[in-house]
Short mmCIF file of C-alpha atoms and ligand atoms in Angstrom, two decimals:
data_model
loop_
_atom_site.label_atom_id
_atom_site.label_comp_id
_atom_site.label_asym_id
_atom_site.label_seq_id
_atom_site.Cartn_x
_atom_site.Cartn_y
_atom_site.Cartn_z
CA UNK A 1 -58.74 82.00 181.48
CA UNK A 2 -57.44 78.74 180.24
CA UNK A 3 -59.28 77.24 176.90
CA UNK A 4 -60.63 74.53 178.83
CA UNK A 5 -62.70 76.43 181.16
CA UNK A 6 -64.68 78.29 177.78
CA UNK A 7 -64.66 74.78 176.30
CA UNK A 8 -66.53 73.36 179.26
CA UNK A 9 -68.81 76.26 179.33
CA UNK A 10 -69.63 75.71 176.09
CA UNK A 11 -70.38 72.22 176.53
CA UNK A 12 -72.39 72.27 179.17
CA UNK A 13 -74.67 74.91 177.68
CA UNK A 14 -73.49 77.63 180.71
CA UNK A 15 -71.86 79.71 178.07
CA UNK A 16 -74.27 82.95 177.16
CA UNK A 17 -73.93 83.51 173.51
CA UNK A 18 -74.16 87.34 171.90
CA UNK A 19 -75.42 87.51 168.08
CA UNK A 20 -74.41 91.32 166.95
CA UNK A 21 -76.99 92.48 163.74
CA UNK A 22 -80.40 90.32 163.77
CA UNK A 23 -81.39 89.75 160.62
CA UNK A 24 -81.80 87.22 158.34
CA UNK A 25 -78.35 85.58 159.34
CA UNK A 26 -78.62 86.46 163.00
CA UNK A 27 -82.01 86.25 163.71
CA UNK A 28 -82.43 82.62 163.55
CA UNK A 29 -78.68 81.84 165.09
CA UNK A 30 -79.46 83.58 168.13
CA UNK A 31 -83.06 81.60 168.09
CA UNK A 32 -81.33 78.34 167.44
CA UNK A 33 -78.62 78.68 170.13
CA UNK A 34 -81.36 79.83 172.41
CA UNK A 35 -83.41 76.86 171.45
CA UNK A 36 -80.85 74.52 172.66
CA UNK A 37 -80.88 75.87 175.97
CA UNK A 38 -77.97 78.86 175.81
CA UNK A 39 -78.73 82.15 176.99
CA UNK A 40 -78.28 84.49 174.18
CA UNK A 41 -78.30 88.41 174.09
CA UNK A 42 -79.12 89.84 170.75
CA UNK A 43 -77.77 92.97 169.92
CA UNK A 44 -78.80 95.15 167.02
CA UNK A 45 -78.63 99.03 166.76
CA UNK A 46 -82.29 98.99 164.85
CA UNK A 47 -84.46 100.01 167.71
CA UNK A 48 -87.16 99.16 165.71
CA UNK A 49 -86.01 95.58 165.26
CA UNK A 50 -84.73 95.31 168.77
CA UNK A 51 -88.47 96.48 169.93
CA UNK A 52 -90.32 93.95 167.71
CA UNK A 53 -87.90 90.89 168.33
CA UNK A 54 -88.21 91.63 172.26
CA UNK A 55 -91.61 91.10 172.02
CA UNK A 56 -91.99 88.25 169.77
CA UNK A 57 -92.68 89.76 166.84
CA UNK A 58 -90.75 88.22 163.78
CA UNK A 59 -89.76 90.64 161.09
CA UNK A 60 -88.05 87.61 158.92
CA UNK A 61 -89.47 84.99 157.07
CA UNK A 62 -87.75 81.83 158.49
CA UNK A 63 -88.50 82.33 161.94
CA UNK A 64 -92.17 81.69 162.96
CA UNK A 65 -93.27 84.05 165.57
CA UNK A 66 -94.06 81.34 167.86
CA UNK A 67 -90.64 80.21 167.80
CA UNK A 68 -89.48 83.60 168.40
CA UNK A 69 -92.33 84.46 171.38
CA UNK A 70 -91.41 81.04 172.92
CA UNK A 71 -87.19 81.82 173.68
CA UNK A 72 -88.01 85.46 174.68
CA UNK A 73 -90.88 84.57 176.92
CA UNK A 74 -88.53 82.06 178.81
CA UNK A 75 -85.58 84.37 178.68
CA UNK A 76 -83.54 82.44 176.23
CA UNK A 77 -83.12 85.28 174.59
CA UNK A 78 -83.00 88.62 175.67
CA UNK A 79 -82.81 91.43 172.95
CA UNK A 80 -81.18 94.84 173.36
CA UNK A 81 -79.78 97.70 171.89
CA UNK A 82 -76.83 98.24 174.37
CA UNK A 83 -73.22 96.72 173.68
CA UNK A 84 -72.62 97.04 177.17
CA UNK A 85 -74.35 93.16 177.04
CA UNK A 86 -70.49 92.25 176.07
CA UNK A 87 -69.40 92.35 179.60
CA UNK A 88 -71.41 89.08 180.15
CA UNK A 89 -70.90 86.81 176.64
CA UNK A 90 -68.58 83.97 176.24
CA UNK A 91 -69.10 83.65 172.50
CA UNK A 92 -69.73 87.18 170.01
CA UNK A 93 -71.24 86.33 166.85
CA UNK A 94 -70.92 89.35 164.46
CA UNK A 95 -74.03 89.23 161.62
CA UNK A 96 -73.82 92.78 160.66
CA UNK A 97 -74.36 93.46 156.72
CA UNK A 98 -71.34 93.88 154.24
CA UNK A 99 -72.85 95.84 151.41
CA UNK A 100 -70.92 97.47 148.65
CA UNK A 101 -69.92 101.35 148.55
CA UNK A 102 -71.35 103.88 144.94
CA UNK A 103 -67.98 102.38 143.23
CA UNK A 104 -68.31 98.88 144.42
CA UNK A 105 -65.80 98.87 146.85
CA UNK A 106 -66.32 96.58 150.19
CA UNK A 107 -67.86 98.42 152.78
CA UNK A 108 -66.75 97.41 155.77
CA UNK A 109 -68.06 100.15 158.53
CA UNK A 110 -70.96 98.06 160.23
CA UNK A 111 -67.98 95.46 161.28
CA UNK A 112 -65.74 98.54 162.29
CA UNK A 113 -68.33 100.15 163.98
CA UNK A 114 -69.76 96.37 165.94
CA UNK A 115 -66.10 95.77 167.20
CA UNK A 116 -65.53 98.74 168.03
CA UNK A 117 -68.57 98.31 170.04
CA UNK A 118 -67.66 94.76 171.76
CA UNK A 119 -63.95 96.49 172.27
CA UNK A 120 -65.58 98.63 174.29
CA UNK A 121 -66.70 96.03 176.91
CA UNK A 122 -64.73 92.73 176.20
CA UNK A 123 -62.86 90.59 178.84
CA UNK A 124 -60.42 87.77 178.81
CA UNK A 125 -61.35 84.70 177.98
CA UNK A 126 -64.31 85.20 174.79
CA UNK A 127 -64.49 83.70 171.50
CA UNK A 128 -65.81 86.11 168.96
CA UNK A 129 -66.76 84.98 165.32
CA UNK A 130 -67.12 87.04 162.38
CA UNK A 131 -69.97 85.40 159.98
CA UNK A 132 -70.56 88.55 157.45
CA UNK A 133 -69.71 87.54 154.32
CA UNK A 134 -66.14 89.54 153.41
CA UNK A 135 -62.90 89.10 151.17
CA UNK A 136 -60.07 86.75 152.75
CA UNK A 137 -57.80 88.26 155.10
CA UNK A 138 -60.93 90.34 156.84
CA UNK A 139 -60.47 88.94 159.88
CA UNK A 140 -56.93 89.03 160.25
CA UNK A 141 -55.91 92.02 158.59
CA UNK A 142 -58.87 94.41 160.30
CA UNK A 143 -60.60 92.32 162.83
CA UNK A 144 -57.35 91.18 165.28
CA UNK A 145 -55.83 93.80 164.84
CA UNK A 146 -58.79 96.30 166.65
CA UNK A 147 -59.09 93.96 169.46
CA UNK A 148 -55.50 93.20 169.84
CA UNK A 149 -55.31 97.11 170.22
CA UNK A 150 -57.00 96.44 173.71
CA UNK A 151 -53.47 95.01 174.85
CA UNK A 152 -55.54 91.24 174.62
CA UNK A 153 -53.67 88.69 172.69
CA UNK A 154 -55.53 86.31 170.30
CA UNK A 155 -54.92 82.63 171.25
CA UNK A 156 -53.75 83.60 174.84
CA UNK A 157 -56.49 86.32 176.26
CA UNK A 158 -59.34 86.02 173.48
CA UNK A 159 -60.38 83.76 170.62
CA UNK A 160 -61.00 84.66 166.94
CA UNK A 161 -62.55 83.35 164.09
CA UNK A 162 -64.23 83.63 160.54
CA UNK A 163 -67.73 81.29 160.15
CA UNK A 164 -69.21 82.43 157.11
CA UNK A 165 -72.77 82.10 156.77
CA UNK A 166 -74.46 80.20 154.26
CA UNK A 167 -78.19 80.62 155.52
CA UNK A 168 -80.57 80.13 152.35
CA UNK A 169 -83.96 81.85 153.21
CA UNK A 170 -87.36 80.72 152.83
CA UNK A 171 -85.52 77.03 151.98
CA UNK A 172 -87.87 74.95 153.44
CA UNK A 173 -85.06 72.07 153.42
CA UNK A 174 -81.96 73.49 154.63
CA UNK A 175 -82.02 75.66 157.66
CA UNK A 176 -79.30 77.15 159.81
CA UNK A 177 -79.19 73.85 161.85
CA UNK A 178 -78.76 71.56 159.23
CA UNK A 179 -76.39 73.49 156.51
CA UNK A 180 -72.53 72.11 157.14
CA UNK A 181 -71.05 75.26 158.63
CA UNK A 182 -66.97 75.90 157.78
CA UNK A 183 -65.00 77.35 160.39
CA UNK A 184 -61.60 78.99 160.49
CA UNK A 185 -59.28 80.29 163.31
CA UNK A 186 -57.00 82.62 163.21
CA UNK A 187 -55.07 80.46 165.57
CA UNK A 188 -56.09 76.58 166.01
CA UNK A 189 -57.06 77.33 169.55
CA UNK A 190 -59.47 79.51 168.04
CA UNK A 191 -60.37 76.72 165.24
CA UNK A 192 -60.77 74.15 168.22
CA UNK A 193 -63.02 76.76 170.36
CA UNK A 194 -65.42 77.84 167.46
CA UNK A 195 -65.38 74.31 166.04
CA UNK A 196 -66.55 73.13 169.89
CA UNK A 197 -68.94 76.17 169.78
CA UNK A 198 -70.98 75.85 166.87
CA UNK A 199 -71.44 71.83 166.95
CA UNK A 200 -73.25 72.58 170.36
CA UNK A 201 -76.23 73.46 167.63
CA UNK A 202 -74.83 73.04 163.64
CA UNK A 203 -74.49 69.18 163.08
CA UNK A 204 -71.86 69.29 161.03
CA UNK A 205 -69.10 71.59 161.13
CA UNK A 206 -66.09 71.42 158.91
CA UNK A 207 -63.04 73.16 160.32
CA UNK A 208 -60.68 74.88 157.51
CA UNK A 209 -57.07 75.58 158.25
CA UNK A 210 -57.58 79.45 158.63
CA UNK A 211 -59.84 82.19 159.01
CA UNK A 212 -58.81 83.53 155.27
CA UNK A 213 -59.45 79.88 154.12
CA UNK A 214 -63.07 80.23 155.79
CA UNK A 215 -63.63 83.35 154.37
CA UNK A 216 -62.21 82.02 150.33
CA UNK A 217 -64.21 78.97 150.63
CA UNK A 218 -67.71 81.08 151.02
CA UNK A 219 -66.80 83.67 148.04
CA UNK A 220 -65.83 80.25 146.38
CA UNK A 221 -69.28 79.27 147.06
CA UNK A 222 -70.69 82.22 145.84
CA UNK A 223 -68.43 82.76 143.17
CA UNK A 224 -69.44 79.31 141.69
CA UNK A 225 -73.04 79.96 141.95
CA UNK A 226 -72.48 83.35 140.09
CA UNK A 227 -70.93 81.78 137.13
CA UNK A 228 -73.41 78.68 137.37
CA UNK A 229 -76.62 81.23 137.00
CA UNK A 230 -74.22 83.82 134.19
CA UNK A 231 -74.03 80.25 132.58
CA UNK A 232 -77.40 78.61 132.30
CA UNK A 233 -78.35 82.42 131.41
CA UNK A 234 -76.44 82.38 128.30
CA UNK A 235 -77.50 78.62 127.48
CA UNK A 236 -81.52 79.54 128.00
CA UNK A 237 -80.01 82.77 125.19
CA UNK A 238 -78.67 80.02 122.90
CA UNK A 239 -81.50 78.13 123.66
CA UNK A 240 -83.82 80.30 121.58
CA UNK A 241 -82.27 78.81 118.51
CA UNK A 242 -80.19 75.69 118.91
CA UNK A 243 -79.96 72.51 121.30
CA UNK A 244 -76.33 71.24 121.20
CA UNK A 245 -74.38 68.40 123.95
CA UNK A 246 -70.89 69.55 123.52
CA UNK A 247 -70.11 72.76 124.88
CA UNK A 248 -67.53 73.78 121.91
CA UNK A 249 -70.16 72.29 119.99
CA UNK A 250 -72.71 74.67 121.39
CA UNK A 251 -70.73 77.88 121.47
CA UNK A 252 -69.59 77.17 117.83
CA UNK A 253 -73.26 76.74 117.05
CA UNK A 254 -74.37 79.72 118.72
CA UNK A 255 -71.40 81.84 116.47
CA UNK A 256 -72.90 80.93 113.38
CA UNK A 257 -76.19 82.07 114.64
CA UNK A 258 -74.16 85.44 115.37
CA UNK A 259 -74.49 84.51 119.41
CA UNK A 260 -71.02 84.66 120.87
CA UNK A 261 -70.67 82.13 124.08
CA UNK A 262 -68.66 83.87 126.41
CA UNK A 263 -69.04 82.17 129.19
CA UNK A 264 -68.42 78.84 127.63
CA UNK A 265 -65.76 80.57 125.74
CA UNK A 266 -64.18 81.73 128.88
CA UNK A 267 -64.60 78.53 130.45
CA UNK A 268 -63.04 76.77 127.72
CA UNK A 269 -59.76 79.15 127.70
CA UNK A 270 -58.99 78.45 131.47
CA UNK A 271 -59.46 74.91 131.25
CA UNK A 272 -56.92 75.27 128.66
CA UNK A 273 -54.19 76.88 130.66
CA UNK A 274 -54.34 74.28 133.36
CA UNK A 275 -51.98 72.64 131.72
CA UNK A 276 -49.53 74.91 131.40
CA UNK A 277 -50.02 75.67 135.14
CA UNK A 278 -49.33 72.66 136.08
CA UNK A 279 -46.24 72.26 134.19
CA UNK A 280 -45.05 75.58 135.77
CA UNK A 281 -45.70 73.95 139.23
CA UNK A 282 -43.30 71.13 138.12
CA UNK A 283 -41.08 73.60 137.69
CA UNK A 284 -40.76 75.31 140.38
CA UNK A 285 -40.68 72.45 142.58
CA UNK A 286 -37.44 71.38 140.89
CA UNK A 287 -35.99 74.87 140.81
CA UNK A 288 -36.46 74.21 144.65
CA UNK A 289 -34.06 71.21 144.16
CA UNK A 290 -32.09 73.22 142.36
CA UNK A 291 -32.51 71.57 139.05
CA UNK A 292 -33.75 72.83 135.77
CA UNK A 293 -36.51 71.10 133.81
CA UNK A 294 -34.48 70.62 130.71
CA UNK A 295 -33.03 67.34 131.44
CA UNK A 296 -34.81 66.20 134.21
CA UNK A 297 -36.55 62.95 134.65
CA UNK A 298 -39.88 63.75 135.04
CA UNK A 299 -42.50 60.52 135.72
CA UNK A 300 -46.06 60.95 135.05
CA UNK A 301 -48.46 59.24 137.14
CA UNK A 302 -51.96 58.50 135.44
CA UNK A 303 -52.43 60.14 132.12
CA UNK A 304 -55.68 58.95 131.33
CA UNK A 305 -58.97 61.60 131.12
CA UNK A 306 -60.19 60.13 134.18
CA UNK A 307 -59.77 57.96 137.08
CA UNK A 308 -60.07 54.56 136.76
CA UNK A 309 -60.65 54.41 133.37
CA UNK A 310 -58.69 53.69 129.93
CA UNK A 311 -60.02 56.50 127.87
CA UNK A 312 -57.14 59.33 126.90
CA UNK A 313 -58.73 61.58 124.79
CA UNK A 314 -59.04 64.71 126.05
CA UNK A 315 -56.59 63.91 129.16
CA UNK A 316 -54.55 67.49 130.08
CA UNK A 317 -51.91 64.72 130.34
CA UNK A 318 -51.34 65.04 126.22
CA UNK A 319 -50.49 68.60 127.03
CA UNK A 320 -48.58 68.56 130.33
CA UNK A 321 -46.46 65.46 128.25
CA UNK A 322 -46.62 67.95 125.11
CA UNK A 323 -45.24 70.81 126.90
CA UNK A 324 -42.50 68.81 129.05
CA UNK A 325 -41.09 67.33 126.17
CA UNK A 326 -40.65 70.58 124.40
CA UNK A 327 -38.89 71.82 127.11
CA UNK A 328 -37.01 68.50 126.86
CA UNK A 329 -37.43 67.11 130.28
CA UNK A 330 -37.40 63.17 129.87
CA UNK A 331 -40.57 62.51 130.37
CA UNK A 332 -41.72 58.73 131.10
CA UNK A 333 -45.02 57.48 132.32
CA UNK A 334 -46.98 54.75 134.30
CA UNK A 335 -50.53 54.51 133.94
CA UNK A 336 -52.00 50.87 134.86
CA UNK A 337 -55.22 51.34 132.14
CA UNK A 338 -52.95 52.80 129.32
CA UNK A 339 -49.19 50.97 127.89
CA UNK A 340 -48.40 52.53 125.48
CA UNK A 341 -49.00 56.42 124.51
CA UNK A 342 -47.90 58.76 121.21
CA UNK A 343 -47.40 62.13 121.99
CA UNK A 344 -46.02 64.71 119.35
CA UNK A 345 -44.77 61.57 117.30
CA UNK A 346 -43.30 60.56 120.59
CA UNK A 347 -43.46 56.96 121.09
CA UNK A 348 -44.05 55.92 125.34
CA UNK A 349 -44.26 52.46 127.12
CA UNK A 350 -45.66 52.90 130.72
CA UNK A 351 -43.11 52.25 133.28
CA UNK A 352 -43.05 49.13 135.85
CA UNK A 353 -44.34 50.64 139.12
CA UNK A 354 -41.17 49.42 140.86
CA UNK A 355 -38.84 51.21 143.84
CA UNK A 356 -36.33 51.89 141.36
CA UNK A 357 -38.36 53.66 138.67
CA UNK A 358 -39.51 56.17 141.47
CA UNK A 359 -35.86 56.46 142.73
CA UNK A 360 -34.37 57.41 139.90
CA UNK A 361 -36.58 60.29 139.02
CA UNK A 362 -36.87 63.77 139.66
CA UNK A 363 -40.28 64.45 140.33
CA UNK A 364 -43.23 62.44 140.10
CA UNK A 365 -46.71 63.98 138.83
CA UNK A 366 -49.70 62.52 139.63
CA UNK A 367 -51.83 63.87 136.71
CA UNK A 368 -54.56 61.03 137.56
CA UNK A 369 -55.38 59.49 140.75
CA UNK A 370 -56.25 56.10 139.69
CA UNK A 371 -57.55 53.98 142.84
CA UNK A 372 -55.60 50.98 142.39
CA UNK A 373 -52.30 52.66 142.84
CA UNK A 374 -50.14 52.64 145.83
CA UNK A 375 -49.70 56.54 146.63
CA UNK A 376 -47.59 55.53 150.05
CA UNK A 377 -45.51 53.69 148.07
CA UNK A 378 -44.74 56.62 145.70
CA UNK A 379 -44.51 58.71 148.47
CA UNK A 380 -41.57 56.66 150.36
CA UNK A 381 -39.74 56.33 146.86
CA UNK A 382 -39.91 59.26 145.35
CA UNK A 383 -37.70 62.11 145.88
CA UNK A 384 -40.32 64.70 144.73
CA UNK A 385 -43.79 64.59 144.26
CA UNK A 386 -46.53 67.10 142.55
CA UNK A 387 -49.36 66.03 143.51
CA UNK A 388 -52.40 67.68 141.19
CA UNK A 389 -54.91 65.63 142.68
CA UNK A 390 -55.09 65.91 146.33
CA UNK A 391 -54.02 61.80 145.97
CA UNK A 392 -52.19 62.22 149.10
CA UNK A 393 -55.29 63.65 151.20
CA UNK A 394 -54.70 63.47 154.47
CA UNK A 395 -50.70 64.06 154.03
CA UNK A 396 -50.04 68.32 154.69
CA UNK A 397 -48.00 69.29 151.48
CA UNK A 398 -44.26 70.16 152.09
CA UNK A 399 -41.98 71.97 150.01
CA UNK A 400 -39.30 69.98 150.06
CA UNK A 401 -40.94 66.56 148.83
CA UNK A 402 -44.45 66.95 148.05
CA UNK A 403 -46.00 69.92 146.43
CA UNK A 404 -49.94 70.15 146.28
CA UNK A 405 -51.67 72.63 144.09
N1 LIG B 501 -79.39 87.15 153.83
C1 LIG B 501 -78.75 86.15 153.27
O1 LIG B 501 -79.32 85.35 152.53
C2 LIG B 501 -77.30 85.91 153.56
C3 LIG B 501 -76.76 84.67 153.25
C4 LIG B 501 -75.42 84.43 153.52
C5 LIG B 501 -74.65 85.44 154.04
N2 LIG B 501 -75.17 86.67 154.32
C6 LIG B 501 -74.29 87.67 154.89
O2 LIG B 501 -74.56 87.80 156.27
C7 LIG B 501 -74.37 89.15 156.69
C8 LIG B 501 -75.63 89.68 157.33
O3 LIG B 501 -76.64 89.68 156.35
P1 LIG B 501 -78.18 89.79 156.70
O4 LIG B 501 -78.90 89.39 155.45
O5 LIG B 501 -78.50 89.07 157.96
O6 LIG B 501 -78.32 91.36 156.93
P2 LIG B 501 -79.59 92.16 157.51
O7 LIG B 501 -79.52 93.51 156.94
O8 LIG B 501 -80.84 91.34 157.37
O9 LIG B 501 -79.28 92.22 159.07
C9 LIG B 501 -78.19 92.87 159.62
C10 LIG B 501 -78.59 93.45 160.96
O10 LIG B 501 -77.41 94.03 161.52
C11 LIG B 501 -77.78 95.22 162.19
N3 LIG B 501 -76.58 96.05 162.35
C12 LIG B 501 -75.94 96.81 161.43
N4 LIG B 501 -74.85 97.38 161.96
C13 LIG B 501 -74.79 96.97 163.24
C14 LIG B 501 -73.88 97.21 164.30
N5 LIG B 501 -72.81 97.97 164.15
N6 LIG B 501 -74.14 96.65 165.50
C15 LIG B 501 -75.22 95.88 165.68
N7 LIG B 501 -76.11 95.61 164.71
C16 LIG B 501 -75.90 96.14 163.51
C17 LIG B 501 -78.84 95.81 161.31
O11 LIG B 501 -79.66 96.72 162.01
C18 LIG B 501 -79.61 94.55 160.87
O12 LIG B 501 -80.69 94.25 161.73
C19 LIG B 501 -73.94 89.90 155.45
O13 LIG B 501 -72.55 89.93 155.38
C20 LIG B 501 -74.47 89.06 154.32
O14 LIG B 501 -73.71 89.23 153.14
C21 LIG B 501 -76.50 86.91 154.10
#
C-alpha cells in the first residue's frame, strides 16, 4: 500500500486508530482521537479496565466520565481485550507501562509482550507508534526488529515510530491536545506518516530527525526536571540557614555552615569542562583536515559572555582562547562588541570581518552568536567551521566543513 493511500486515510478521518494499554497516557489519546471523529479500538489486557471503560466508567482522573460515556455510546470507541482488533487499524499506538526491574534495570516485557501481540495480526500498510517512555535506540534496536521478523519491511510494508508522551495529569492547563508532541521515524516516511497522524488531533507537533532522537529528547525532559527538583531540594536545605545570589557564592556559604552543595558543585564542574570540550571538537575537526592544532590558525567568532552584548567576564571564550594558545594554535579573534582582549598576558585586536581573514584560516569557532553577524558569509569563506551555537540553524552539519556540537 503506497504512503499516500494511509496519508489520505488519515486525513480524511477514515483511518481507525488502535491505542494498546489505557491508562493514564492511553486513556485520553484514544478519547481524543475518538473525539475528532476516528474510530478507535482500545486494547488493554486489564479486563477490569477494559469492562469499566466499555461502559463509560472512567478509572482516571483527566477524563470525565461523560466524555468517556459520550465516544463509547456513539461507537467512537470501542474497547476490548482481544489483539485480534489489529487486523482492522491503520495507526497502533503502544501506551503500555515501562517500569523498572528489583535492580533497576529497564523492564521492557509489556512492549515485548504488546508487539508480539499486534505481530500476531498486522498487515501491510500500518503505522505503529511506540509512546512508553524508554532509553534511545528502543525502537530500533527491539521494536523493528520483532516486526521486521514478520518478513514486512519498515518504510516499504509498515511504518514505525517513537512519540513519547508527555501527558501531565490532573494539569488543568495542558492536556494531551494542547502539549507540543515530538515525533521520530525510524525512516522519514515514517516521520512524515506519524507527523500527518498525530496533527489530525495534537496542534503542534515537532518532528525530530529519528526515533532515538524522540526517545533522548523525552529522558532529556525528564532528566532536566530531575535535576531541577534534586536542585531546588538542596537550595530549600541551604535555605534553613543562608540566602545567597551567586551560586559559588551559595555553595561556599553553605560549606562553612558544614552543608556541602553538590548539586551546585556538580553543576559548576561540568560547566567547567565545556570548554575543554569544545576545544577537543576543534580538534578533531582539523585532524579531519588532516592538520594538527599546534600551528593552526584558529579564528574565534564572538568571545563575549553573551550575545549581543560587550560584557567578557565569565565568557568560556577566556578558556577555549586559554587552552588553544597553550597548545599553540594561532589563535585570532573577531567580536564586533569587544577590540581588544588579554588572555594569559596575551595581547588580541579583533580581526576585520573581511573574505580574506576567513580564507586564510583553518577553522572558524563561533563561541558567540552575536545577531549582527553575517553567518552565510562565514559560511561561503571559511574552509571549516565549528559551530557551538547552532548559528547556522537551519544548515544540516557536515563533516567536511561545518561541525555542530
Ligand atoms: N502517567 C504519566 O504521567 C506518564 C507521563 C508520561 C509518560 N508516561 C509513560 O507512558 C507509559 C504508560 O504509562 P501510564 O501511566 O499510562 O501507565 P498505566 O499503568 O496507567 O497504563 C498502562 C496500561 O497498559 C496496560 N497494559 C500493560 N501491558 C499491556 C499489553 N501487553 N497489552 C495491552 N495493554 C497492556 C495496563 O493494563 C494498563 O491499563 C509509560 O511508559 C510511562 O512511563 C506516563
Amino acid at each position: 500500500m503506497s504512503q499516500k493511500i494511509l496519508i489520505d486515510k488519515v486525513i480524511n478521518k477514515k483511518a481507525k486508530i488502535g491505542v494498546i494499554g489505557l491508562g493514564y497516557v492511553g486513556l485520553p489519546l484514544a478519547v481524543l482521537f475518538a473525539q475528532k471523529g476516528f474510530k478507535v479500538f482500545g486494547i488493554d489486557i486489564d479486563k477490569d479496565r477494559v469492562k469499566k471503560a466499555k461502559t463509560g466508567q472512567s478509572y482516571i482522573l483527566d477524563v470525565a466520565g461523560r466524555q468517556l460515556k459520550e465516544v463509547t455510546s456513539k461507537k467512537g470507541l470501542q474497547v476490548t481485550d482481544n489483539f485480534s482488533a489489529v487486523k482492522k487499524l491503520d495507526a497502533i499506538i503502544i501506551c503500555v507501562p515501562t517500569p523498572l526491574k528489583e535492580k533497576k534495570e529497564p523492564d521492557l516485557s509489556y512492549i515485548v509482550s504488546a508487539v508480539e501481540n499486534i505481530k500476531r495480526f498486522m498487515k501491510k500498510g500500518q503505522i505503529i507508534v511506540l509512546e512508553s517512555t524508554t532509553y534511545p535506540g528502543t525502537t530500533e534496536e527491539i521494536i523493528l526488529p520483532l516486526l521486521e521478523s514478520t518478513g514486512f519491511k519498515e518504510g516499504r510494508d509498515f511504518y514505525l515510530a517513537f512519540s513519547p508522551e508527555r501527558i501531565d495529569p490532573a494539569n488543568p492547563r495542558y492536556k494531551t491536545e494542547n502539549t507540543p508532541k515530538v515525533i521520530g521515524g525510524i525512516s522519514p516516511k515514517s516521520t512524515r506518516m506519524a507527523k500527518v497522524l498525530y496533527s489530525q488531533v495534537i496542534r503542534k507537533v515537532v518532528s525530530a530527525s529519528s526515533a532515538k532522537v524522540a526517545e533522548m529528547a523525552k529522558l532529556l525532559e525528564n532528566t532536566f526536571r530531575v535535576v531541577n527538583i534534586g536542585l531546588v531540594n538542596e537550595l530549600m536545605l541551604i535555605c534553613g540557614h543562608c540566602i545567597g545570589i551567586d551560586p559559588i557564592y551559595l555553595s561556599w556559604k553553605a560549606n562553612g555552615h558544614g552543608f556541602k552543595a553538590r548539586f551546585i558543585e556538580l553543576a559548576s564542574y561540568i560547566n567547567s569542562q565545556m570548554p575543554h570540550y569544545v576545544v577537543e571538537r576543534i580538534t578533531r575537526a582539523l585532524n579531519q583536515h588532516k592538520k594538527p592544532l599546534k600551528g593552526s590558525k584558529v579564528l574565534i567568532l564572538g568571545a563575549a559572555y553573551k550575545k549581543d552584548v560587550k560584557d567578557l567576564r565569565e565568557s568560556p571564550a577566556i578558556e577555549v582562547i586559554s587552552i588553544l594558545q597553550k597548545a599553540k594554535a594561532q589563535v585570532s579573534y573577531y567580536d564586533p562588541y569587544l577590540p581588544y582582549l588579554k588572555i594569559d598576558s596575551i595581547d588580541l585586536k579583533s580581526v576585520r570581518f573581511s573574505a580574506a581573514n576567513f580564507r586564510d584560516k583553518d577553522c572558524a569557532v563561533i563561541l558567540t552568536a552575536h545577531s549582527n553577524v553575517d553567518y552565510e558569509f562565514v559560511l561561503k569563506h571559511s574552509s571549516l567551521i565549528v559551530d557551538t551555537r547552532n548559528a547556522f540553524k537551519t544548515i544540516k552539519g557536515k563533516k567536511d566543513k561545518l561541525i555542530k556540537l
